[in-house]
CSV table of N, CA, C and O in Angstrom, one decimal:
chain,number,residue,atom,x,y,z
A,30,MET,N,-22.5,-15.3,-6.6
A,30,MET,CA,-22.7,-14.3,-5.6
A,30,MET,C,-24.2,-13.9,-5.6
A,30,MET,O,-24.8,-13.7,-6.6
A,31,THR,N,-24.7,-13.9,-4.3
A,31,THR,CA,-26.2,-13.6,-4.2
A,31,THR,C,-26.3,-12.4,-3.2
A,31,THR,O,-25.5,-12.1,-2.3
A,32,TYR,N,-27.5,-11.8,-3.3
A,32,TYR,CA,-27.9,-10.7,-2.5
A,32,TYR,C,-29.3,-10.9,-2.0
A,32,TYR,O,-30.1,-11.5,-2.7
A,33,GLU,N,-29.6,-10.5,-0.7
A,33,GLU,CA,-30.9,-10.6,-0.2
A,33,GLU,C,-31.6,-9.3,-0.3
A,33,GLU,O,-31.0,-8.3,0.2
A,34,ILE,N,-32.8,-9.2,-0.8
A,34,ILE,CA,-33.6,-8.0,-0.9
A,34,ILE,C,-34.7,-8.2,0.2
A,34,ILE,O,-35.4,-9.2,0.2
A,35,ASP,N,-34.9,-7.2,1.0
A,35,ASP,CA,-35.9,-7.2,2.0
A,35,ASP,C,-36.8,-6.0,1.8
A,35,ASP,O,-36.3,-4.9,1.6
A,36,LEU,N,-38.1,-6.2,1.8
A,36,LEU,CA,-39.1,-5.1,1.8
A,36,LEU,C,-39.8,-5.2,3.2
A,36,LEU,O,-40.3,-6.3,3.6
A,37,MET,N,-39.9,-4.1,3.8
A,37,MET,CA,-40.5,-4.1,5.2
A,37,MET,C,-42.0,-3.7,5.2
A,37,MET,O,-42.7,-3.9,6.1
A,38,HIS,N,-42.5,-3.0,4.1
A,38,HIS,CA,-43.8,-2.5,4.0
A,38,HIS,C,-44.5,-3.0,2.7
A,38,HIS,O,-43.8,-3.0,1.7
A,39,PRO,N,-45.7,-3.4,2.6
A,39,PRO,CA,-46.7,-3.4,3.7
A,39,PRO,C,-46.5,-4.5,4.7
A,39,PRO,O,-47.1,-4.5,5.8
A,40,GLY,N,-45.8,-5.5,4.3
A,40,GLY,CA,-45.5,-6.7,5.2
A,40,GLY,C,-44.1,-7.1,4.8
A,40,GLY,O,-43.6,-6.8,3.7
A,41,HIS,N,-43.4,-7.9,5.6
A,41,HIS,CA,-42.1,-8.3,5.3
A,41,HIS,C,-42.1,-9.3,4.1
A,41,HIS,O,-42.9,-10.3,4.1
A,42,LYS,N,-41.2,-9.0,3.2
A,42,LYS,CA,-41.0,-9.9,2.1
A,42,LYS,C,-39.5,-10.0,1.8
A,42,LYS,O,-38.9,-8.9,1.7
A,43,ALA,N,-39.0,-11.1,1.5
A,43,ALA,CA,-37.5,-11.2,1.3
A,43,ALA,C,-37.3,-12.2,0.1
A,43,ALA,O,-38.1,-13.2,0.0
A,44,TRP,N,-36.3,-12.0,-0.7
A,44,TRP,CA,-35.9,-12.9,-1.7
A,44,TRP,C,-34.5,-12.7,-2.1
A,44,TRP,O,-33.9,-11.7,-1.7
A,45,THR,N,-33.9,-13.7,-2.8
A,45,THR,CA,-32.5,-13.6,-3.1
A,45,THR,C,-32.4,-13.4,-4.6
A,45,THR,O,-33.2,-14.0,-5.4
A,46,VAL,N,-31.4,-12.6,-5.0
A,46,VAL,CA,-31.1,-12.4,-6.4
A,46,VAL,C,-29.6,-12.6,-6.7
A,46,VAL,O,-28.8,-12.5,-5.8
A,47,THR,N,-29.3,-12.9,-7.9
A,47,THR,CA,-27.9,-13.1,-8.3
A,47,THR,C,-27.3,-11.7,-8.7
A,47,THR,O,-28.0,-10.7,-8.8
A,48,ARG,N,-26.0,-11.7,-8.8
A,48,ARG,CA,-25.3,-10.5,-9.3
A,48,ARG,C,-25.9,-10.0,-10.6
A,48,ARG,O,-26.1,-8.8,-10.8
A,49,GLU,N,-26.2,-10.9,-11.5
A,49,GLU,CA,-26.7,-10.5,-12.8
A,49,GLU,C,-28.1,-10.0,-12.7
A,49,GLU,O,-28.5,-9.1,-13.5
A,50,GLU,N,-28.9,-10.5,-11.7
A,50,GLU,CA,-30.3,-10.0,-11.6
A,50,GLU,C,-30.4,-8.7,-10.8
A,50,GLU,O,-31.4,-8.0,-10.8
A,51,LEU,N,-29.4,-8.4,-10.0
A,51,LEU,CA,-29.4,-7.3,-9.1
A,51,LEU,C,-29.7,-5.9,-9.7
A,51,LEU,O,-30.6,-5.2,-9.2
A,52,PRO,N,-29.1,-5.5,-10.8
A,52,PRO,CA,-29.4,-4.2,-11.3
A,52,PRO,C,-30.9,-3.9,-11.7
A,52,PRO,O,-31.4,-2.9,-11.3
A,53,ALA,N,-31.5,-4.9,-12.3
A,53,ALA,CA,-32.9,-4.8,-12.7
A,53,ALA,C,-33.8,-4.8,-11.4
A,53,ALA,O,-34.7,-4.0,-11.3
A,54,ALA,N,-33.5,-5.6,-10.4
A,54,ALA,CA,-34.2,-5.6,-9.2
A,54,ALA,C,-34.1,-4.3,-8.4
A,54,ALA,O,-35.0,-3.8,-7.9
A,55,TYR,N,-32.9,-3.8,-8.4
A,55,TYR,CA,-32.6,-2.5,-7.7
A,55,TYR,C,-33.4,-1.4,-8.3
A,55,TYR,O,-33.9,-0.6,-7.5
A,56,VAL,N,-33.5,-1.3,-9.6
A,56,VAL,CA,-34.2,-0.2,-10.3
A,56,VAL,C,-35.7,-0.2,-9.8
A,56,VAL,O,-36.3,0.8,-9.7
A,57,ASP,N,-36.2,-1.4,-9.6
A,57,ASP,CA,-37.6,-1.5,-9.3
A,57,ASP,C,-38.0,-1.3,-7.8
A,57,ASP,O,-39.1,-1.2,-7.4
A,58,LEU,N,-37.0,-1.1,-6.9
A,58,LEU,CA,-37.2,-0.9,-5.5
A,58,LEU,C,-37.8,0.5,-5.3
A,58,LEU,O,-37.4,1.5,-5.8
A,59,LYS,N,-38.8,0.5,-4.4
A,59,LYS,CA,-39.6,1.8,-4.1
A,59,LYS,C,-39.4,2.1,-2.6
A,59,LYS,O,-39.6,1.3,-1.8
A,60,GLU,N,-39.1,3.4,-2.3
A,60,GLU,CA,-38.9,3.8,-1.0
A,60,GLU,C,-40.1,3.5,0.0
A,60,GLU,O,-39.9,3.1,1.1
A,61,GLY,N,-41.3,3.5,-0.5
A,61,GLY,CA,-42.5,3.2,0.3
A,61,GLY,C,-42.5,1.8,0.9
A,61,GLY,O,-43.2,1.6,1.9
A,62,ASN,N,-41.7,0.9,0.3
A,62,ASN,CA,-41.6,-0.4,0.8
A,62,ASN,C,-40.5,-0.6,1.8
A,62,ASN,O,-40.3,-1.7,2.3
A,63,SER,N,-39.7,0.4,2.1
A,63,SER,CA,-38.6,0.4,3.0
A,63,SER,C,-37.6,-0.8,2.6
A,63,SER,O,-37.3,-1.7,3.4
A,64,PRO,N,-37.1,-0.7,1.3
A,64,PRO,CA,-36.3,-1.8,0.8
A,64,PRO,C,-34.8,-1.7,1.3
A,64,PRO,O,-34.3,-0.6,1.5
A,65,SER,N,-34.2,-2.9,1.5
A,65,SER,CA,-32.8,-2.9,1.7
A,65,SER,C,-32.2,-4.1,0.9
A,65,SER,O,-33.0,-5.1,0.6
A,66,VAL,N,-31.0,-4.0,0.6
A,66,VAL,CA,-30.3,-5.1,-0.1
A,66,VAL,C,-29.0,-5.4,0.7
A,66,VAL,O,-28.3,-4.5,1.1
A,67,THR,N,-28.8,-6.7,1.0
A,67,THR,CA,-27.7,-7.1,1.8
A,67,THR,C,-26.9,-8.1,1.1
A,67,THR,O,-27.4,-9.0,0.4
A,68,TRP,N,-25.6,-8.0,1.3
A,68,TRP,CA,-24.6,-9.0,0.8
A,68,TRP,C,-23.7,-9.4,1.9
A,68,TRP,O,-23.2,-8.5,2.7
A,69,GLY,N,-23.5,-10.6,2.1
A,69,GLY,CA,-22.5,-11.1,3.1
A,69,GLY,C,-23.0,-11.2,4.5
A,69,GLY,O,-24.2,-11.0,4.8
A,70,ASP,N,-22.1,-11.4,5.4
A,70,ASP,CA,-22.3,-11.5,6.9
A,70,ASP,C,-21.0,-11.0,7.6
A,70,ASP,O,-19.9,-11.5,7.2
A,71,ILE,N,-21.1,-10.2,8.6
A,71,ILE,CA,-19.9,-9.7,9.2
A,71,ILE,C,-19.1,-10.8,9.8
A,71,ILE,O,-17.9,-10.8,9.9
A,72,SER,N,-19.8,-11.9,10.3
A,72,SER,CA,-19.1,-13.0,10.9
A,72,SER,C,-18.3,-13.8,9.8
A,72,SER,O,-17.5,-14.6,10.2
A,73,ASP,N,-18.7,-13.6,8.6
A,73,ASP,CA,-18.0,-14.3,7.5
A,73,ASP,C,-17.0,-13.4,6.8
A,73,ASP,O,-16.6,-13.7,5.6
A,74,GLY,N,-16.6,-12.3,7.3
A,74,GLY,CA,-15.6,-11.4,6.8
A,74,GLY,C,-16.1,-10.1,6.3
A,74,GLY,O,-15.3,-9.2,6.1
A,75,GLY,N,-17.4,-9.9,6.1
A,75,GLY,CA,-17.9,-8.6,5.7
A,75,GLY,C,-19.3,-8.6,5.3
A,75,GLY,O,-19.8,-9.6,4.8
A,76,VAL,N,-20.0,-7.5,5.4
A,76,VAL,CA,-21.3,-7.3,5.0
A,76,VAL,C,-21.5,-5.9,4.4
A,76,VAL,O,-20.8,-5.0,4.9
A,77,VAL,N,-22.3,-5.8,3.4
A,77,VAL,CA,-22.7,-4.5,2.9
A,77,VAL,C,-24.2,-4.5,2.9
A,77,VAL,O,-24.9,-5.4,2.4
A,78,ILE,N,-24.8,-3.4,3.5
A,78,ILE,CA,-26.3,-3.3,3.6
A,78,ILE,C,-26.6,-1.9,2.9
A,78,ILE,O,-26.0,-0.9,3.3
A,79,VAL,N,-27.5,-1.9,2.0
A,79,VAL,CA,-27.9,-0.7,1.3
A,79,VAL,C,-29.4,-0.5,1.6
A,79,VAL,O,-30.2,-1.3,1.2
A,80,GLN,N,-29.7,0.6,2.3
A,80,GLN,CA,-31.1,1.0,2.4
A,80,GLN,C,-31.4,1.9,1.2
A,80,GLN,O,-30.7,2.9,1.0
A,81,VAL,N,-32.4,1.5,0.5
A,81,VAL,CA,-32.7,2.2,-0.8
A,81,VAL,C,-33.9,3.1,-0.7
A,81,VAL,O,-35.0,2.7,-0.3
A,82,ALA,N,-33.7,4.4,-1.0
A,82,ALA,CA,-34.8,5.4,-1.1
A,82,ALA,C,-35.0,5.8,-2.5
A,82,ALA,O,-34.3,5.3,-3.4
A,83,ASP,N,-36.0,6.6,-2.8
A,83,ASP,CA,-36.3,6.9,-4.2
A,83,ASP,C,-35.2,7.8,-4.8
A,83,ASP,O,-34.9,7.7,-6.0
A,84,ASP,N,-34.6,8.7,-4.0
A,84,ASP,CA,-33.5,9.6,-4.6
A,84,ASP,C,-32.2,9.5,-3.8
A,84,ASP,O,-31.4,10.4,-4.0
A,85,TYR,N,-32.0,8.6,-2.9
A,85,TYR,CA,-30.8,8.4,-2.2
A,85,TYR,C,-30.7,7.0,-1.7
A,85,TYR,O,-31.6,6.2,-1.8
A,86,SER,N,-29.5,6.6,-1.2
A,86,SER,CA,-29.3,5.4,-0.5
A,86,SER,C,-28.5,5.6,0.7
A,86,SER,O,-27.8,6.6,0.8
A,87,VAL,N,-28.5,4.7,1.7
A,87,VAL,CA,-27.7,4.7,2.8
A,87,VAL,C,-26.9,3.4,2.8
A,87,VAL,O,-27.5,2.3,2.9
A,88,VAL,N,-25.6,3.4,2.8
A,88,VAL,CA,-24.8,2.2,2.6
A,88,VAL,C,-24.0,2.0,3.9
A,88,VAL,O,-23.3,2.9,4.3
A,89,THR,N,-24.1,0.8,4.4
A,89,THR,CA,-23.3,0.4,5.5
A,89,THR,C,-22.4,-0.7,5.2
A,89,THR,O,-22.7,-1.7,4.5
A,90,LEU,N,-21.1,-0.6,5.6
A,90,LEU,CA,-20.1,-1.6,5.4
A,90,LEU,C,-19.7,-2.1,6.8
A,90,LEU,O,-19.4,-1.4,7.7
A,91,GLY,N,-19.8,-3.4,7.0
A,91,GLY,CA,-19.4,-4.1,8.3
A,91,GLY,C,-18.2,-5.0,8.0
A,91,GLY,O,-18.3,-5.9,7.3
A,92,VAL,N,-17.1,-4.7,8.7
A,92,VAL,CA,-15.9,-5.5,8.6
A,92,VAL,C,-15.2,-5.4,9.9
A,92,VAL,O,-15.2,-4.4,10.6
A,93,ASP,N,-14.5,-6.5,10.3
A,93,ASP,CA,-13.7,-6.6,11.6
A,93,ASP,C,-14.5,-6.1,12.8
A,93,ASP,O,-14.0,-5.3,13.6
A,94,ASP,N,-15.8,-6.5,12.9
A,94,ASP,CA,-16.7,-6.2,14.0
A,94,ASP,C,-16.9,-4.7,14.1
A,94,ASP,O,-17.3,-4.2,15.2
A,95,THR,N,-16.8,-3.9,13.0
A,95,THR,CA,-17.1,-2.5,13.0
A,95,THR,C,-17.9,-2.1,11.8
A,95,THR,O,-17.7,-2.7,10.8
A,96,PHE,N,-18.9,-1.2,12.0
A,96,PHE,CA,-19.7,-0.8,11.0
A,96,PHE,C,-19.4,0.6,10.6
A,96,PHE,O,-19.1,1.5,11.4
A,97,TYR,N,-19.5,0.9,9.3
A,97,TYR,CA,-19.2,2.2,8.7
A,97,TYR,C,-20.3,2.7,7.8
A,97,TYR,O,-20.9,1.9,7.1
A,98,TRP,N,-20.5,4.0,7.8
A,98,TRP,CA,-21.4,4.7,6.8
A,98,TRP,C,-20.5,5.0,5.6
A,98,TRP,O,-19.4,5.6,5.7
A,99,LEU,N,-21.0,4.8,4.4
A,99,LEU,CA,-20.5,5.4,3.2
A,99,LEU,C,-20.9,6.9,3.2
A,99,LEU,O,-22.0,7.2,3.4
A,100,GLN,N,-19.9,7.8,3.0
A,100,GLN,CA,-20.3,9.2,3.0
A,100,GLN,C,-19.7,9.9,1.7
A,100,GLN,O,-18.6,9.5,1.2
A,101,THR,N,-20.4,10.8,1.2
A,101,THR,CA,-19.9,11.6,0.1
A,101,THR,C,-19.6,13.0,0.6
A,101,THR,O,-19.1,13.8,-0.2
A,102,SER,N,-19.8,13.3,1.9
A,102,SER,CA,-19.3,14.5,2.5
A,102,SER,C,-19.1,14.3,4.0
A,102,SER,O,-19.6,13.2,4.5
A,103,ASP,N,-18.5,15.2,4.6
A,103,ASP,CA,-18.3,15.0,6.1
A,103,ASP,C,-19.3,15.7,6.9
A,103,ASP,O,-19.1,15.9,8.1
A,104,ASP,N,-20.5,16.0,6.3
A,104,ASP,CA,-21.6,16.6,7.0
A,104,ASP,C,-22.2,15.6,8.0
A,104,ASP,O,-22.7,14.6,7.7
A,105,ASP,N,-22.0,15.9,9.3
A,105,ASP,CA,-22.4,15.0,10.3
A,105,ASP,C,-23.7,15.4,11.0
A,105,ASP,O,-24.1,14.8,12.0
A,106,GLU,N,-24.4,16.3,10.4
A,106,GLU,CA,-25.7,16.7,11.0
A,106,GLU,C,-26.7,15.5,10.9
A,106,GLU,O,-26.8,14.9,9.8
A,107,PRO,N,-27.3,15.1,12.0
A,107,PRO,CA,-28.2,13.9,12.0
A,107,PRO,C,-29.5,14.2,11.2
A,107,PRO,O,-30.1,15.3,11.4
A,108,VAL,N,-29.9,13.3,10.4
A,108,VAL,CA,-31.1,13.3,9.7
A,108,VAL,C,-31.9,12.0,9.9
A,108,VAL,O,-31.2,11.0,10.1
A,109,THR,N,-33.2,12.0,9.9
A,109,THR,CA,-34.0,10.9,10.2
A,109,THR,C,-34.4,10.2,8.8
A,109,THR,O,-34.9,10.9,8.0
A,110,VAL,N,-34.1,8.9,8.7
A,110,VAL,CA,-34.5,8.2,7.6
A,110,VAL,C,-35.1,6.8,8.0
A,110,VAL,O,-34.9,6.4,9.2
A,111,GLU,N,-35.8,6.2,7.2
A,111,GLU,CA,-36.4,4.9,7.5
A,111,GLU,C,-35.3,3.8,7.2
A,111,GLU,O,-34.9,3.7,6.0
A,112,ILE,N,-35.0,3.0,8.2
A,112,ILE,CA,-34.0,1.9,8.0
A,112,ILE,C,-34.7,0.7,8.5
A,112,ILE,O,-35.0,0.6,9.7
A,113,GLY,N,-34.8,-0.3,7.7
A,113,GLY,CA,-35.4,-1.6,8.1
A,113,GLY,C,-36.8,-1.4,8.7
A,113,GLY,O,-37.2,-2.1,9.5
A,114,GLY,N,-37.6,-0.5,8.1
A,114,GLY,CA,-39.0,-0.3,8.6
A,114,GLY,C,-39.2,0.6,9.8
A,114,GLY,O,-40.3,0.8,10.2
A,115,THR,N,-38.1,1.1,10.3
A,115,THR,CA,-38.2,2.0,11.5
A,115,THR,C,-37.3,3.3,11.2
A,115,THR,O,-36.4,3.2,10.5
A,116,ASP,N,-37.7,4.3,11.9
A,116,ASP,CA,-36.9,5.6,11.8
A,116,ASP,C,-35.6,5.5,12.5
A,116,ASP,O,-35.5,4.9,13.6
A,117,GLY,N,-34.5,6.0,11.9
A,117,GLY,CA,-33.2,6.0,12.5
A,117,GLY,C,-32.5,7.2,12.0
A,117,GLY,O,-32.9,7.8,11.0
A,118,GLU,N,-31.5,7.6,12.8
A,118,GLU,CA,-30.7,8.8,12.4
A,118,GLU,C,-29.4,8.4,11.8
A,118,GLU,O,-28.7,7.4,12.2
A,119,VAL,N,-29.0,9.1,10.7
A,119,VAL,CA,-27.8,8.9,10.0
A,119,VAL,C,-27.2,10.3,9.8
A,119,VAL,O,-27.9,11.3,9.8
A,120,PRO,N,-25.9,10.4,9.7
A,120,PRO,CA,-25.3,11.7,9.3
A,120,PRO,C,-25.7,12.1,7.9
A,120,PRO,O,-25.8,11.3,7.0
A,121,ARG,N,-26.0,13.4,7.7
A,121,ARG,CA,-26.4,13.9,6.4
A,121,ARG,C,-25.5,13.4,5.3
A,121,ARG,O,-25.9,13.1,4.2
A,122,GLY,N,-24.2,13.4,5.6
A,122,GLY,CA,-23.2,13.0,4.6
A,122,GLY,C,-23.4,11.5,4.1
A,122,GLY,O,-22.8,11.1,3.1
A,123,ALA,N,-24.1,10.7,4.9
A,123,ALA,CA,-24.4,9.3,4.6
A,123,ALA,C,-25.5,9.1,3.6
A,123,ALA,O,-25.8,8.0,3.2
A,124,LEU,N,-26.2,10.2,3.2
A,124,LEU,CA,-27.3,10.1,2.2
A,124,LEU,C,-26.6,10.3,0.9
A,124,LEU,O,-26.2,11.4,0.5
A,125,VAL,N,-26.3,9.2,0.2
A,125,VAL,CA,-25.5,9.2,-1.0
A,125,VAL,C,-26.5,8.9,-2.2
A,125,VAL,O,-27.6,8.4,-2.0
A,126,PRO,N,-26.0,9.2,-3.4
A,126,PRO,CA,-26.9,9.0,-4.6
A,126,PRO,C,-27.4,7.5,-4.6
A,126,PRO,O,-26.6,6.6,-4.3
A,127,ARG,N,-28.6,7.3,-5.0
A,127,ARG,CA,-29.2,6.0,-5.1
A,127,ARG,C,-28.3,5.0,-5.9
A,127,ARG,O,-28.1,3.9,-5.5
A,128,GLU,N,-27.8,5.5,-7.0
A,128,GLU,CA,-27.0,4.7,-7.9
A,128,GLU,C,-25.7,4.2,-7.3
A,128,GLU,O,-25.1,3.2,-7.6
A,129,LEU,N,-25.2,5.0,-6.3
A,129,LEU,CA,-23.9,4.7,-5.6
A,129,LEU,C,-24.1,3.4,-4.8
A,129,LEU,O,-23.2,2.6,-4.6
A,130,GLY,N,-25.3,3.3,-4.2
A,130,GLY,CA,-25.6,2.0,-3.5
A,130,GLY,C,-25.5,0.8,-4.3
A,130,GLY,O,-24.8,-0.2,-3.9
A,131,LEU,N,-26.0,0.9,-5.6
A,131,LEU,CA,-25.9,-0.3,-6.5
A,131,LEU,C,-24.4,-0.5,-6.9
A,131,LEU,O,-23.9,-1.6,-6.9
A,132,GLU,N,-23.7,0.6,-7.1
A,132,GLU,CA,-22.3,0.5,-7.5
A,132,GLU,C,-21.5,-0.2,-6.4
A,132,GLU,O,-20.7,-1.1,-6.8
A,133,VAL,N,-21.7,0.1,-5.2
A,133,VAL,CA,-21.0,-0.5,-4.1
A,133,VAL,C,-21.4,-2.0,-4.0
A,133,VAL,O,-20.5,-2.9,-3.9
A,134,LEU,N,-22.6,-2.3,-4.1
A,134,LEU,CA,-23.1,-3.7,-4.1
A,134,LEU,C,-22.4,-4.6,-5.2
A,134,LEU,O,-22.1,-5.7,-5.0
A,135,LEU,N,-22.2,-4.0,-6.3
A,135,LEU,CA,-21.6,-4.7,-7.4
A,135,LEU,C,-20.1,-4.9,-7.3
A,135,LEU,O,-19.5,-5.6,-8.0
A,136,ARG,N,-19.5,-4.2,-6.3
A,136,ARG,CA,-18.1,-4.3,-6.0
A,136,ARG,C,-17.7,-5.0,-4.8
A,136,ARG,O,-16.6,-5.0,-4.3
A,137,VAL,N,-18.7,-5.8,-4.2
A,137,VAL,CA,-18.4,-6.4,-2.9
A,137,VAL,C,-17.4,-7.6,-3.0
A,137,VAL,O,-16.9,-8.0,-2.0
A,138,ASP,N,-17.0,-8.0,-4.2
A,138,ASP,CA,-16.1,-9.1,-4.3
A,138,ASP,C,-14.7,-8.6,-4.0
A,138,ASP,O,-13.7,-9.4,-3.9
A,139,ASN,N,-14.5,-7.3,-3.7
A,139,ASN,CA,-13.2,-6.7,-3.3
A,139,ASN,C,-13.4,-5.7,-2.2
A,139,ASN,O,-13.4,-4.5,-2.4
A,140,LEU,N,-13.6,-6.2,-1.0
A,140,LEU,CA,-13.9,-5.3,0.2
A,140,LEU,C,-12.7,-4.4,0.5
A,140,LEU,O,-12.9,-3.3,0.9
A,141,ALA,N,-11.5,-4.9,0.3
A,141,ALA,CA,-10.3,-4.1,0.5
A,141,ALA,C,-10.3,-2.8,-0.4
A,141,ALA,O,-10.1,-1.7,0.1
A,142,ALA,N,-10.7,-3.0,-1.6
A,142,ALA,CA,-10.8,-1.8,-2.5
A,142,ALA,C,-12.0,-0.9,-2.1
A,142,ALA,O,-11.8,0.3,-2.2
A,143,LEU,N,-13.1,-1.5,-1.7
A,143,LEU,CA,-14.2,-0.7,-1.2
A,143,LEU,C,-13.8,0.2,-0.1
A,143,LEU,O,-14.1,1.4,0.0
A,144,ARG,N,-13.0,-0.3,0.8
A,144,ARG,CA,-12.5,0.5,2.0
A,144,ARG,C,-11.6,1.6,1.6
A,144,ARG,O,-11.6,2.6,2.3
A,145,THR,N,-10.9,1.5,0.5
A,145,THR,CA,-10.0,2.6,0.1
A,145,THR,C,-10.5,3.5,-1.0
A,145,THR,O,-10.1,4.6,-1.1
A,146,ASP,N,-11.4,3.0,-1.8
A,146,ASP,CA,-11.9,3.8,-2.9
A,146,ASP,C,-13.0,4.7,-2.6
A,146,ASP,O,-13.4,5.6,-3.4
A,147,TYR,N,-13.6,4.6,-1.4
A,147,TYR,CA,-14.7,5.4,-0.9
A,147,TYR,C,-14.4,6.0,0.4
A,147,TYR,O,-13.5,5.5,1.2
A,148,MET,N,-15.2,7.0,0.8
A,148,MET,CA,-15.0,7.6,2.1
A,148,MET,C,-16.0,7.0,3.1
A,148,MET,O,-17.2,6.9,2.8
A,149,TRP,N,-15.5,6.4,4.2
A,149,TRP,CA,-16.3,5.7,5.2
A,149,TRP,C,-16.1,6.4,6.5
A,149,TRP,O,-15.0,6.9,6.9
A,150,ALA,N,-17.2,6.4,7.3
A,150,ALA,CA,-17.1,7.0,8.7
A,150,ALA,C,-17.7,5.9,9.7
A,150,ALA,O,-18.7,5.3,9.4
A,151,GLU,N,-17.0,5.7,10.7
A,151,GLU,CA,-17.4,4.7,11.7
A,151,GLU,C,-18.7,5.1,12.3
A,151,GLU,O,-18.9,6.3,12.6
A,152,GLN,N,-19.6,4.1,12.5
A,152,GLN,CA,-20.9,4.4,13.0
A,152,GLN,C,-20.9,4.5,14.5
A,152,GLN,O,-20.1,4.0,15.2
């Protein structure tokens, strides 16, 4: 199982890590680089994308041609965050603890459980 890490600042840099390498790589990610970690592809059954900030993460699950935000509350007030190097709006409830992003990435081998074990809101 592999994951792609993308840094958007100061220039685009991408590399692949294994499941075993992911926790150490995740700890080293810095918000100023606009990092994201991706596993899978929606056309292959599912994708998980985690935008990593210093004190939160934004987790997206894509399955069955639909994308969902992971949420820890139903607060839908829009907030601006950097996603993929550009500003985007997400519901406040989609700002989840940074560690939760890593937890979800480590559980991608069971997307059915991810869909039921966490609260998701359609994007």
